[in-house]
GROMACS .gro file of C-alpha atoms in nm:
model
   62
    1MET     CA    1  -0.005  -0.041  -0.047
    2ASP     CA    2   0.144   0.379  -0.112
    3SER     CA    3   0.127   0.575   0.137
    4LYS     CA    4   0.284   0.908   0.032
    5ILE     CA    5   0.080   1.247   0.134
    6SER     CA    6   0.115   1.515  -0.112
    7GLU     CA    7   0.396   1.798  -0.032
    8HIS     CA    8  -0.005   2.040  -0.022
    9ALA     CA    9  -0.118   1.796   0.263
   10VAL     CA   10   0.174   1.790   0.474
   11GLU     CA   11   0.157   2.128   0.426
   12GLN     CA   12  -0.160   2.215   0.561
   13LEU     CA   13  -0.094   1.965   0.826
   14LEU     CA   14   0.180   2.189   0.911
   15HIS     CA   15   0.045   2.536   0.859
   16ILE     CA   16   0.027   2.737   1.175
   17ASP     CA   17  -0.228   3.012   1.216
   18GLU     CA   18  -0.017   3.281   1.358
   19HIS     CA   19  -0.296   3.515   1.354
   20GLY     CA   20  -0.543   3.296   1.492
   21TRP     CA   21  -0.295   3.193   1.827
   22ALA     CA   22  -0.297   3.566   1.847
   23ARG     CA   23  -0.655   3.612   1.923
   24GLU     CA   24  -0.683   3.346   2.114
   25PHE     CA   25  -0.356   3.460   2.336
   26GLU     CA   26  -0.504   3.766   2.317
   27ALA     CA   27  -0.867   3.636   2.524
   28ILE     CA   28  -0.603   3.458   2.692
   29ALA     CA   29  -0.433   3.781   2.863
   30ASP     CA   30  -0.821   3.927   2.923
   31TYR     CA   31  -0.911   3.574   3.074
   32LEU     CA   32  -0.601   3.637   3.359
   33ASP     CA   33  -0.747   3.968   3.365
   34GLU     CA   34  -0.990   3.925   3.577
   35PHE     CA   35  -0.759   3.805   3.821
   36GLY     CA   36  -0.612   4.025   3.950
   37THR     CA   37  -0.345   4.090   4.190
   38HIS     CA   38  -0.450   3.696   4.209
   39THR     CA   39  -0.274   3.517   3.944
   40PRO     CA   40   0.052   3.407   4.032
   41ALA     CA   41   0.367   3.661   3.913
   42ARG     CA   42   0.549   3.288   3.672
   43LEU     CA   43   0.214   3.205   3.470
   44ARG     CA   44   0.188   3.604   3.396
   45GLU     CA   45   0.568   3.608   3.335
   46GLU     CA   46   0.482   3.257   3.099
   47ALA     CA   47   0.197   3.451   2.949
   48ALA     CA   48   0.409   3.768   2.855
   49ARG     CA   49   0.697   3.522   2.767
   50ILE     CA   50   0.500   3.319   2.452
   51ALA     CA   51   0.287   3.684   2.395
   52ALA     CA   52   0.641   3.796   2.255
   53GLN     CA   53   0.684   3.482   2.028
   54LEU     CA   54   0.349   3.576   1.825
   55PRO     CA   55   0.369   3.855   1.645
   56SER     CA   56   0.073   4.042   1.639
   57VAL     CA   57  -0.016   3.984   1.967
   58GLU     CA   58  -0.055   4.323   2.231
   59GLN     CA   59   0.221   4.296   2.499
   60LYS     CA   60  -0.125   4.331   2.764
   61VAL     CA   61   0.014   4.046   2.948
   62ALA     CA   62   0.369   4.170   3.064
   0.00000   0.00000   0.00000
């Protein structure tokens, strides 16, 4: 059985929707903001680190 995958299929499977992730991360930042000072500093630091790697995310979580 030949199980070759086309180049197009591989591209679709491995595609990362950066803008989608950015929108999702903005929603996560808003959620964390709901907890104010109750959000652990380490969690905010990790969120800021991730946000810095997403090109279109505002730095709301820092």
